[in-house]
PDB file of C-alpha atoms and ligand atoms in Angstrom:
ATOM      1  CA  UNK A   1      37.724  72.122  33.119  1.00  0.00           C
ATOM      2  CA  UNK A   2      38.460  72.774  36.817  1.00  0.00           C
ATOM      3  CA  UNK A   3      35.404  73.176  39.133  1.00  0.00           C
ATOM      4  CA  UNK A   4      35.086  76.569  41.152  1.00  0.00           C
ATOM      5  CA  UNK A   5      34.771  75.477  44.801  1.00  0.00           C
ATOM      6  CA  UNK A   6      34.599  77.943  47.827  1.00  0.00           C
ATOM      7  CA  UNK A   7      35.775  77.586  51.473  1.00  0.00           C
ATOM      8  CA  UNK A   8      32.984  77.850  54.206  1.00  0.00           C
ATOM      9  CA  UNK A   9      34.007  81.074  55.294  1.00  0.00           C
ATOM     10  CA  UNK A  10      33.700  82.749  52.012  1.00  0.00           C
ATOM     11  CA  UNK A  11      29.941  83.516  52.771  1.00  0.00           C
ATOM     12  CA  UNK A  12      29.271  86.527  50.354  1.00  0.00           C
ATOM     13  CA  UNK A  13      31.233  84.777  47.474  1.00  0.00           C
ATOM     14  CA  UNK A  14      29.240  81.718  47.962  1.00  0.00           C
ATOM     15  CA  UNK A  15      25.885  83.521  48.028  1.00  0.00           C
ATOM     16  CA  UNK A  16      26.871  85.581  44.837  1.00  0.00           C
ATOM     17  CA  UNK A  17      27.708  82.406  42.919  1.00  0.00           C
ATOM     18  CA  UNK A  18      24.482  80.494  43.929  1.00  0.00           C
ATOM     19  CA  UNK A  19      22.437  83.743  42.915  1.00  0.00           C
ATOM     20  CA  UNK A  20      24.258  83.967  39.581  1.00  0.00           C
ATOM     21  CA  UNK A  21      24.505  80.290  38.539  1.00  0.00           C
ATOM     22  CA  UNK A  22      21.755  78.674  40.467  1.00  0.00           C
ATOM     23  CA  UNK A  23      24.281  76.153  42.513  1.00  0.00           C
ATOM     24  CA  UNK A  24      27.471  76.472  44.352  1.00  0.00           C
ATOM     25  CA  UNK A  25      30.030  73.885  45.718  1.00  0.00           C
ATOM     26  CA  UNK A  26      31.698  74.238  49.173  1.00  0.00           C
ATOM     27  CA  UNK A  27      34.822  72.390  49.565  1.00  0.00           C
ATOM     28  CA  UNK A  28      35.559  70.143  52.578  1.00  0.00           C
ATOM     29  CA  UNK A  29      32.458  71.021  54.336  1.00  0.00           C
ATOM     30  CA  UNK A  30      31.320  67.634  55.692  1.00  0.00           C
ATOM     31  CA  UNK A  31      32.952  66.191  58.763  1.00  0.00           C
ATOM     32  CA  UNK A  32      35.136  63.308  57.719  1.00  0.00           C
ATOM     33  CA  UNK A  33      34.573  61.154  60.880  1.00  0.00           C
ATOM     34  CA  UNK A  34      30.698  61.259  60.343  1.00  0.00           C
ATOM     35  CA  UNK A  35      31.300  60.124  56.670  1.00  0.00           C
ATOM     36  CA  UNK A  36      33.511  57.264  57.898  1.00  0.00           C
ATOM     37  CA  UNK A  37      30.579  56.300  60.548  1.00  0.00           C
ATOM     38  CA  UNK A  38      27.988  56.344  57.794  1.00  0.00           C
ATOM     39  CA  UNK A  39      29.979  54.267  55.584  1.00  0.00           C
ATOM     40  CA  UNK A  40      30.694  51.662  58.247  1.00  0.00           C
ATOM     41  CA  UNK A  41      27.157  51.278  59.285  1.00  0.00           C
ATOM     42  CA  UNK A  42      26.084  51.033  55.593  1.00  0.00           C
ATOM     43  CA  UNK A  43      28.625  48.056  55.183  1.00  0.00           C
ATOM     44  CA  UNK A  44      26.862  46.188  57.984  1.00  0.00           C
ATOM     45  CA  UNK A  45      23.331  46.658  56.712  1.00  0.00           C
ATOM     46  CA  UNK A  46      23.716  45.986  53.037  1.00  0.00           C
ATOM     47  CA  UNK A  47      24.527  42.285  53.563  1.00  0.00           C
ATOM     48  CA  UNK A  48      21.598  41.655  55.777  1.00  0.00           C
ATOM     49  CA  UNK A  49      18.633  39.619  54.398  1.00  0.00           C
ATOM     50  CA  UNK A  50      16.487  41.489  56.754  1.00  0.00           C
ATOM     51  CA  UNK A  51      17.106  44.789  55.381  1.00  0.00           C
ATOM     52  CA  UNK A  52      14.401  46.515  53.447  1.00  0.00           C
ATOM     53  CA  UNK A  53      14.336  50.139  52.174  1.00  0.00           C
ATOM     54  CA  UNK A  54      12.078  52.127  49.953  1.00  0.00           C
ATOM     55  CA  UNK A  55      13.728  52.481  46.533  1.00  0.00           C
ATOM     56  CA  UNK A  56      13.469  56.177  45.131  1.00  0.00           C
ATOM     57  CA  UNK A  57      13.978  55.000  41.327  1.00  0.00           C
ATOM     58  CA  UNK A  58      11.378  52.042  41.553  1.00  0.00           C
ATOM     59  CA  UNK A  59       8.967  53.511  44.267  1.00  0.00           C
ATOM     60  CA  UNK A  60       8.682  50.226  45.748  1.00  0.00           C
ATOM     61  CA  UNK A  61      10.031  48.735  49.122  1.00  0.00           C
ATOM     62  CA  UNK A  62      12.937  46.248  48.200  1.00  0.00           C
ATOM     63  CA  UNK A  63      15.876  44.435  49.687  1.00  0.00           C
ATOM     64  CA  UNK A  64      19.250  45.340  48.627  1.00  0.00           C
ATOM     65  CA  UNK A  65      20.491  43.650  45.497  1.00  0.00           C
ATOM     66  CA  UNK A  66      24.315  44.052  45.326  1.00  0.00           C
ATOM     67  CA  UNK A  67      26.217  44.304  42.084  1.00  0.00           C
ATOM     68  CA  UNK A  68      29.393  42.109  41.585  1.00  0.00           C
ATOM     69  CA  UNK A  69      31.298  44.934  42.924  1.00  0.00           C
ATOM     70  CA  UNK A  70      29.398  45.209  46.104  1.00  0.00           C
ATOM     71  CA  UNK A  71      27.112  48.149  45.297  1.00  0.00           C
ATOM     72  CA  UNK A  72      23.537  48.675  45.816  1.00  0.00           C
ATOM     73  CA  UNK A  73      22.018  49.930  42.356  1.00  0.00           C
ATOM     74  CA  UNK A  74      18.656  51.518  43.528  1.00  0.00           C
ATOM     75  CA  UNK A  75      18.585  54.690  45.187  1.00  0.00           C
ATOM     76  CA  UNK A  76      17.169  55.001  48.728  1.00  0.00           C
ATOM     77  CA  UNK A  77      14.434  57.409  49.566  1.00  0.00           C
ATOM     78  CA  UNK A  78      14.475  58.822  53.269  1.00  0.00           C
ATOM     79  CA  UNK A  79      17.220  56.734  54.738  1.00  0.00           C
ATOM     80  CA  UNK A  80      17.294  59.040  57.690  1.00  0.00           C
ATOM     81  CA  UNK A  81      13.842  57.766  58.518  1.00  0.00           C
ATOM     82  CA  UNK A  82      14.758  53.989  58.724  1.00  0.00           C
ATOM     83  CA  UNK A  83      13.742  53.554  62.317  1.00  0.00           C
ATOM     84  CA  UNK A  84      14.449  49.907  62.491  1.00  0.00           C
ATOM     85  CA  UNK A  85      18.089  50.386  61.408  1.00  0.00           C
ATOM     86  CA  UNK A  86      18.765  53.245  63.790  1.00  0.00           C
ATOM     87  CA  UNK A  87      22.568  53.072  63.726  1.00  0.00           C
ATOM     88  CA  UNK A  88      22.302  53.748  59.738  1.00  0.00           C
ATOM     89  CA  UNK A  89      19.678  56.166  59.884  1.00  0.00           C
ATOM     90  CA  UNK A  90      21.297  58.025  62.660  1.00  0.00           C
ATOM     91  CA  UNK A  91      24.626  58.272  60.960  1.00  0.00           C
ATOM     92  CA  UNK A  92      22.871  59.579  57.852  1.00  0.00           C
ATOM     93  CA  UNK A  93      20.990  62.238  59.926  1.00  0.00           C
ATOM     94  CA  UNK A  94      24.542  63.205  61.658  1.00  0.00           C
ATOM     95  CA  UNK A  95      25.863  63.933  58.127  1.00  0.00           C
ATOM     96  CA  UNK A  96      22.773  65.650  56.657  1.00  0.00           C
ATOM     97  CA  UNK A  97      22.271  68.160  59.612  1.00  0.00           C
ATOM     98  CA  UNK A  98      26.042  68.787  60.059  1.00  0.00           C
ATOM     99  CA  UNK A  99      26.212  72.428  61.737  1.00  0.00           C
ATOM    100  CA  UNK A 100      28.691  73.319  58.779  1.00  0.00           C
ATOM    101  CA  UNK A 101      26.046  72.453  56.114  1.00  0.00           C
ATOM    102  CA  UNK A 102      23.247  74.080  57.981  1.00  0.00           C
ATOM    103  CA  UNK A 103      25.199  77.325  58.335  1.00  0.00           C
ATOM    104  CA  UNK A 104      25.796  77.655  54.632  1.00  0.00           C
ATOM    105  CA  UNK A 105      22.182  76.738  54.160  1.00  0.00           C
ATOM    106  CA  UNK A 106      21.090  79.517  56.412  1.00  0.00           C
ATOM    107  CA  UNK A 107      22.789  82.287  54.418  1.00  0.00           C
ATOM    108  CA  UNK A 108      21.653  80.864  51.094  1.00  0.00           C
ATOM    109  CA  UNK A 109      18.045  80.664  52.128  1.00  0.00           C
ATOM    110  CA  UNK A 110      17.691  83.673  54.352  1.00  0.00           C
ATOM    111  CA  UNK A 111      16.241  81.434  57.074  1.00  0.00           C
ATOM    112  CA  UNK A 112      17.528  80.514  60.459  1.00  0.00           C
ATOM    113  CA  UNK A 113      15.504  77.179  60.970  1.00  0.00           C
ATOM    114  CA  UNK A 114      14.654  74.721  58.115  1.00  0.00           C
ATOM    115  CA  UNK A 115      12.401  71.748  57.406  1.00  0.00           C
ATOM    116  CA  UNK A 116      13.849  68.898  55.605  1.00  0.00           C
ATOM    117  CA  UNK A 117      11.302  67.616  53.091  1.00  0.00           C
ATOM    118  CA  UNK A 118      13.127  64.586  52.083  1.00  0.00           C
ATOM    119  CA  UNK A 119      16.508  62.827  51.625  1.00  0.00           C
ATOM    120  CA  UNK A 120      18.128  60.068  49.480  1.00  0.00           C
ATOM    121  CA  UNK A 121      21.199  57.959  49.623  1.00  0.00           C
ATOM    122  CA  UNK A 122      23.031  56.708  46.478  1.00  0.00           C
ATOM    123  CA  UNK A 123      25.615  54.017  46.134  1.00  0.00           C
ATOM    124  CA  UNK A 124      26.023  52.832  42.452  1.00  0.00           C
ATOM    125  CA  UNK A 125      22.725  54.004  41.480  1.00  0.00           C
ATOM    126  CA  UNK A 126      21.078  54.734  38.206  1.00  0.00           C
ATOM    127  CA  UNK A 127      21.155  57.948  36.377  1.00  0.00           C
ATOM    128  CA  UNK A 128      18.625  60.812  36.962  1.00  0.00           C
ATOM    129  CA  UNK A 129      16.943  62.853  34.013  1.00  0.00           C
ATOM    130  CA  UNK A 130      17.199  66.509  33.679  1.00  0.00           C
ATOM    131  CA  UNK A 131      14.733  68.151  35.907  1.00  0.00           C
ATOM    132  CA  UNK A 132      13.715  71.101  38.017  1.00  0.00           C
ATOM    133  CA  UNK A 133      13.004  70.081  41.626  1.00  0.00           C
ATOM    134  CA  UNK A 134      10.391  72.781  41.639  1.00  0.00           C
ATOM    135  CA  UNK A 135       8.015  70.317  39.821  1.00  0.00           C
ATOM    136  CA  UNK A 136       8.183  67.831  42.434  1.00  0.00           C
ATOM    137  CA  UNK A 137       8.662  69.874  45.689  1.00  0.00           C
ATOM    138  CA  UNK A 138       9.353  73.536  46.763  1.00  0.00           C
ATOM    139  CA  UNK A 139       8.643  76.004  49.340  1.00  0.00           C
ATOM    140  CA  UNK A 140       5.529  78.292  49.251  1.00  0.00           C
ATOM    141  CA  UNK A 141       6.082  81.016  48.213  1.00  0.00           C
ATOM    142  CA  UNK A 142       8.285  79.107  45.578  1.00  0.00           C
ATOM    143  CA  UNK A 143      12.131  79.382  44.870  1.00  0.00           C
ATOM    144  CA  UNK A 144      13.318  79.567  48.454  1.00  0.00           C
ATOM    145  CA  UNK A 145      13.811  75.625  48.916  1.00  0.00           C
ATOM    146  CA  UNK A 146      17.626  74.634  48.773  1.00  0.00           C
ATOM    147  CA  UNK A 147      18.774  71.273  47.779  1.00  0.00           C
ATOM    148  CA  UNK A 148      22.000  69.749  48.921  1.00  0.00           C
ATOM    149  CA  UNK A 149      24.114  67.000  47.524  1.00  0.00           C
ATOM    150  CA  UNK A 150      26.905  65.617  49.868  1.00  0.00           C
ATOM    151  CA  UNK A 151      29.755  63.697  48.334  1.00  0.00           C
ATOM    152  CA  UNK A 152      30.708  60.406  50.631  1.00  0.00           C
ATOM    153  CA  UNK A 153      33.622  59.549  48.504  1.00  0.00           C
ATOM    154  CA  UNK A 154      35.776  60.976  45.769  1.00  0.00           C
ATOM    155  CA  UNK A 155      33.578  60.778  42.860  1.00  0.00           C
ATOM    156  CA  UNK A 156      35.146  59.490  39.510  1.00  0.00           C
ATOM    157  CA  UNK A 157      34.115  61.033  36.205  1.00  0.00           C
ATOM    158  CA  UNK A 158      32.689  57.472  35.019  1.00  0.00           C
ATOM    159  CA  UNK A 159      30.708  56.917  38.250  1.00  0.00           C
ATOM    160  CA  UNK A 160      27.571  58.617  36.924  1.00  0.00           C
ATOM    161  CA  UNK A 161      28.258  62.132  38.094  1.00  0.00           C
ATOM    162  CA  UNK A 162      25.753  64.674  39.233  1.00  0.00           C
ATOM    163  CA  UNK A 163      25.295  67.459  36.743  1.00  0.00           C
ATOM    164  CA  UNK A 164      23.960  71.092  36.585  1.00  0.00           C
ATOM    165  CA  UNK A 165      22.995  73.272  33.871  1.00  0.00           C
ATOM    166  CA  UNK A 166      24.442  76.637  35.265  1.00  0.00           C
ATOM    167  CA  UNK A 167      22.184  79.719  35.012  1.00  0.00           C
ATOM    168  CA  UNK A 168      19.035  77.709  34.055  1.00  0.00           C
ATOM    169  CA  UNK A 169      17.308  79.014  37.327  1.00  0.00           C
ATOM    170  CA  UNK A 170      17.065  82.290  35.694  1.00  0.00           C
ATOM    171  CA  UNK A 171      14.885  80.903  32.757  1.00  0.00           C
ATOM    172  CA  UNK A 172      11.487  79.603  32.407  1.00  0.00           C
ATOM    173  CA  UNK A 173       9.876  77.341  35.503  1.00  0.00           C
ATOM    174  CA  UNK A 174       7.933  74.362  34.529  1.00  0.00           C
ATOM    175  CA  UNK A 175       4.931  73.928  36.538  1.00  0.00           C
ATOM    176  CA  UNK A 176       2.935  71.009  37.730  1.00  0.00           C
ATOM    177  CA  UNK A 177      -0.698  71.132  36.097  1.00  0.00           C
ATOM    178  CA  UNK A 178      -2.127  68.996  38.968  1.00  0.00           C
ATOM    179  CA  UNK A 179      -0.807  69.580  42.396  1.00  0.00           C
ATOM    180  CA  UNK A 180      -1.905  66.254  43.763  1.00  0.00           C
ATOM    181  CA  UNK A 181      -0.280  63.964  41.158  1.00  0.00           C
ATOM    182  CA  UNK A 182       2.356  63.574  38.313  1.00  0.00           C
ATOM    183  CA  UNK A 183       0.230  62.631  35.639  1.00  0.00           C
ATOM    184  CA  UNK A 184       1.567  65.212  33.035  1.00  0.00           C
ATOM    185  CA  UNK A 185       5.207  63.897  33.747  1.00  0.00           C
ATOM    186  CA  UNK A 186       5.980  63.002  30.148  1.00  0.00           C
ATOM    187  CA  UNK A 187       5.007  66.602  28.903  1.00  0.00           C
ATOM    188  CA  UNK A 188       7.377  67.643  31.908  1.00  0.00           C
ATOM    189  CA  UNK A 189      10.272  65.945  30.473  1.00  0.00           C
ATOM    190  CA  UNK A 190       9.489  67.220  26.994  1.00  0.00           C
ATOM    191  CA  UNK A 191       9.328  70.928  28.449  1.00  0.00           C
ATOM    192  CA  UNK A 192      12.632  70.683  30.229  1.00  0.00           C
ATOM    193  CA  UNK A 193      14.314  69.395  26.951  1.00  0.00           C
ATOM    194  CA  UNK A 194      12.863  72.276  25.109  1.00  0.00           C
ATOM    195  CA  UNK A 195      13.842  74.710  27.782  1.00  0.00           C
ATOM    196  CA  UNK A 196      17.536  73.307  27.572  1.00  0.00           C
ATOM    197  CA  UNK A 197      17.450  73.896  23.700  1.00  0.00           C
ATOM    198  CA  UNK A 198      15.925  77.119  23.816  1.00  0.00           C
ATOM    199  CA  UNK A 199      18.085  78.507  26.594  1.00  0.00           C
ATOM    200  CA  UNK A 200      21.303  76.926  25.118  1.00  0.00           C
ATOM    201  CA  UNK A 201      22.544  75.893  28.561  1.00  0.00           C
ATOM    202  CA  UNK A 202      25.610  73.884  29.243  1.00  0.00           C
ATOM    203  CA  UNK A 203      25.912  70.945  31.275  1.00  0.00           C
ATOM    204  CA  UNK A 204      28.437  70.975  34.046  1.00  0.00           C
ATOM    205  CA  UNK A 205      29.561  67.546  35.615  1.00  0.00           C
ATOM    206  CA  UNK A 206      30.559  67.194  39.077  1.00  0.00           C
ATOM    207  CA  UNK A 207      33.282  64.699  39.874  1.00  0.00           C
ATOM    208  CA  UNK A 208      33.444  66.211  43.516  1.00  0.00           C
ATOM    209  CA  UNK A 209      35.698  65.173  46.278  1.00  0.00           C
ATOM    210  CA  UNK A 210      34.838  63.371  49.457  1.00  0.00           C
ATOM    211  CA  UNK A 211      33.511  65.953  52.063  1.00  0.00           C
ATOM    212  CA  UNK A 212      32.365  68.544  49.100  1.00  0.00           C
ATOM    213  CA  UNK A 213      28.932  69.754  49.402  1.00  0.00           C
ATOM    214  CA  UNK A 214      26.938  71.371  46.256  1.00  0.00           C
ATOM    215  CA  UNK A 215      23.679  73.248  46.921  1.00  0.00           C
ATOM    216  CA  UNK A 216      21.348  74.317  44.214  1.00  0.00           C
ATOM    217  CA  UNK A 217      18.427  76.229  43.537  1.00  0.00           C
ATOM    218  CA  UNK A 218      14.769  74.514  43.057  1.00  0.00           C
ATOM    219  CA  UNK A 219      14.664  75.956  39.557  1.00  0.00           C
ATOM    220  CA  UNK A 220      18.070  74.951  38.329  1.00  0.00           C
ATOM    221  CA  UNK A 221      17.965  72.046  35.869  1.00  0.00           C
ATOM    222  CA  UNK A 222      20.167  69.087  36.975  1.00  0.00           C
ATOM    223  CA  UNK A 223      20.314  65.375  36.994  1.00  0.00           C
ATOM    224  CA  UNK A 224      22.965  62.483  37.050  1.00  0.00           C
ATOM    225  CA  UNK A 225      24.687  60.693  34.383  1.00  0.00           C
ATOM    226  CA  UNK A 226      24.205  56.941  34.109  1.00  0.00           C
ATOM    227  CA  UNK A 227      27.227  54.928  35.457  1.00  0.00           C
ATOM    228  CA  UNK A 228      30.044  54.247  32.780  1.00  0.00           C
ATOM    229  CA  UNK A 229      32.296  51.952  34.772  1.00  0.00           C
ATOM    230  CA  UNK A 230      30.821  49.486  37.374  1.00  0.00           C
ATOM    231  CA  UNK A 231      34.086  49.463  39.353  1.00  0.00           C
ATOM    232  CA  UNK A 232      32.784  53.182  40.578  1.00  0.00           C
ATOM    233  CA  UNK A 233      30.069  53.942  43.124  1.00  0.00           C
ATOM    234  CA  UNK A 234      28.911  57.396  43.606  1.00  0.00           C
ATOM    235  CA  UNK A 235      28.286  57.233  47.321  1.00  0.00           C
ATOM    236  CA  UNK A 236      26.410  60.469  48.178  1.00  0.00           C
ATOM    237  CA  UNK A 237      23.268  61.835  50.142  1.00  0.00           C
ATOM    238  CA  UNK A 238      20.893  64.635  48.868  1.00  0.00           C
ATOM    239  CA  UNK A 239      18.294  66.359  50.851  1.00  0.00           C
ATOM    240  CA  UNK A 240      15.933  69.461  50.172  1.00  0.00           C
ATOM    241  CA  UNK A 241      15.198  72.180  52.740  1.00  0.00           C
ATOM    242  CA  UNK A 242      12.798  75.017  53.080  1.00  0.00           C
ATOM    243  CA  UNK A 243      13.009  77.753  55.736  1.00  0.00           C
ATOM    244  CA  UNK A 244      10.489  76.983  58.651  1.00  0.00           C
ATOM    245  CA  UNK A 245       8.888  80.431  58.486  1.00  0.00           C
ATOM    246  CA  UNK A 246       7.441  79.439  54.846  1.00  0.00           C
ATOM    247  CA  UNK A 247       5.282  76.808  53.801  1.00  0.00           C
ATOM    248  CA  UNK A 248       5.747  73.641  51.745  1.00  0.00           C
ATOM    249  CA  UNK A 249       4.526  73.870  48.188  1.00  0.00           C
ATOM    250  CA  UNK A 250       1.966  71.183  46.924  1.00  0.00           C
ATOM    251  CA  UNK A 251       0.976  70.292  50.603  1.00  0.00           C
ATOM    252  CA  UNK A 252      -2.709  69.552  50.550  1.00  0.00           C
ATOM    253  CA  UNK A 253      -2.967  71.051  54.117  1.00  0.00           C
ATOM    254  CA  UNK A 254      -0.147  73.652  53.445  1.00  0.00           C
TER     255      UNK A 254
HETATM  256  O1  AKG B 301      22.074  62.291  42.467  1.00  0.00           O
HETATM  257  C1  AKG B 301      20.961  62.136  41.624  1.00  0.00           C
HETATM  258  O2  AKG B 301      20.951  61.347  40.855  1.00  0.00           O
HETATM  259  C2  AKG B 301      19.802  63.287  41.542  1.00  0.00           C
HETATM  260  C3  AKG B 301      19.459  63.947  42.706  1.00  0.00           C
HETATM  261  C4  AKG B 301      18.422  64.807  42.591  1.00  0.00           C
HETATM  262  O3  AKG B 301      17.977  65.089  41.519  1.00  0.00           O
HETATM  263  C5  AKG B 301      17.767  65.539  43.643  1.00  0.00           C
HETATM  264  O4  AKG B 301      18.100  64.909  44.991  1.00  0.00           O
HETATM  265  O5  AKG B 301      16.928  66.561  43.626  1.00  0.00           O
HETATM  266 FE1  FE2 B 302      16.523  66.883  41.540  1.00  0.00          FE
END
């Protein structure tokens, strides 16, 4: 199935598509030179014995463990904040806050300035179960956060693609019972699966091309498939932003 992708200047069409389906892909949005700089600094640090990062999937600080093909399997939480590895973290930040990406973000969220709540880096990486980001983080009032997925290479179908359930942002939203922890996470997983069955939503997989960027709504159900072929990585970044005139949801002092 061909994917619908927009050019950056098609602002109205981008906004309409996002409002209707809960996500939108903008083609060739990310600067090629910035991607190359990021990949070059990543190649250097991933072989260093001194390099430690916070793993998003295990919630632990770890050293890189490379697959035989040379990919790190664990996803990295907040790579843009690795202060001791400034070359790498700065190149991540340069991609994340690329002016073309921020421009699209602004007309999707309606805000002129944004706060980045978190960012992630994926190389080979494990799959991600179906979820709505709202359960973990959002703006307050809710529904105004925008999440962004940046393709740093051509993503193969078997690499463990990011997926979205189009239109699912218009259905029910699963709330966290307890704002300060995730103790009801098992219930959340069951509720999301029930929601998918009830809503009859379909899965759409995104084997995006290098430089493509996908934006999605905090209520949209999404995740990533497991890798099916160890030869393929899925080098990508994600970040979540809320308009600066709003507050973050679930923040204890917010
Ligand atoms: O790419 C992935 O595995 C999932 C990322 C995700 O769900 C997110 O950034 O909110
Ligand atoms: Fe997510």
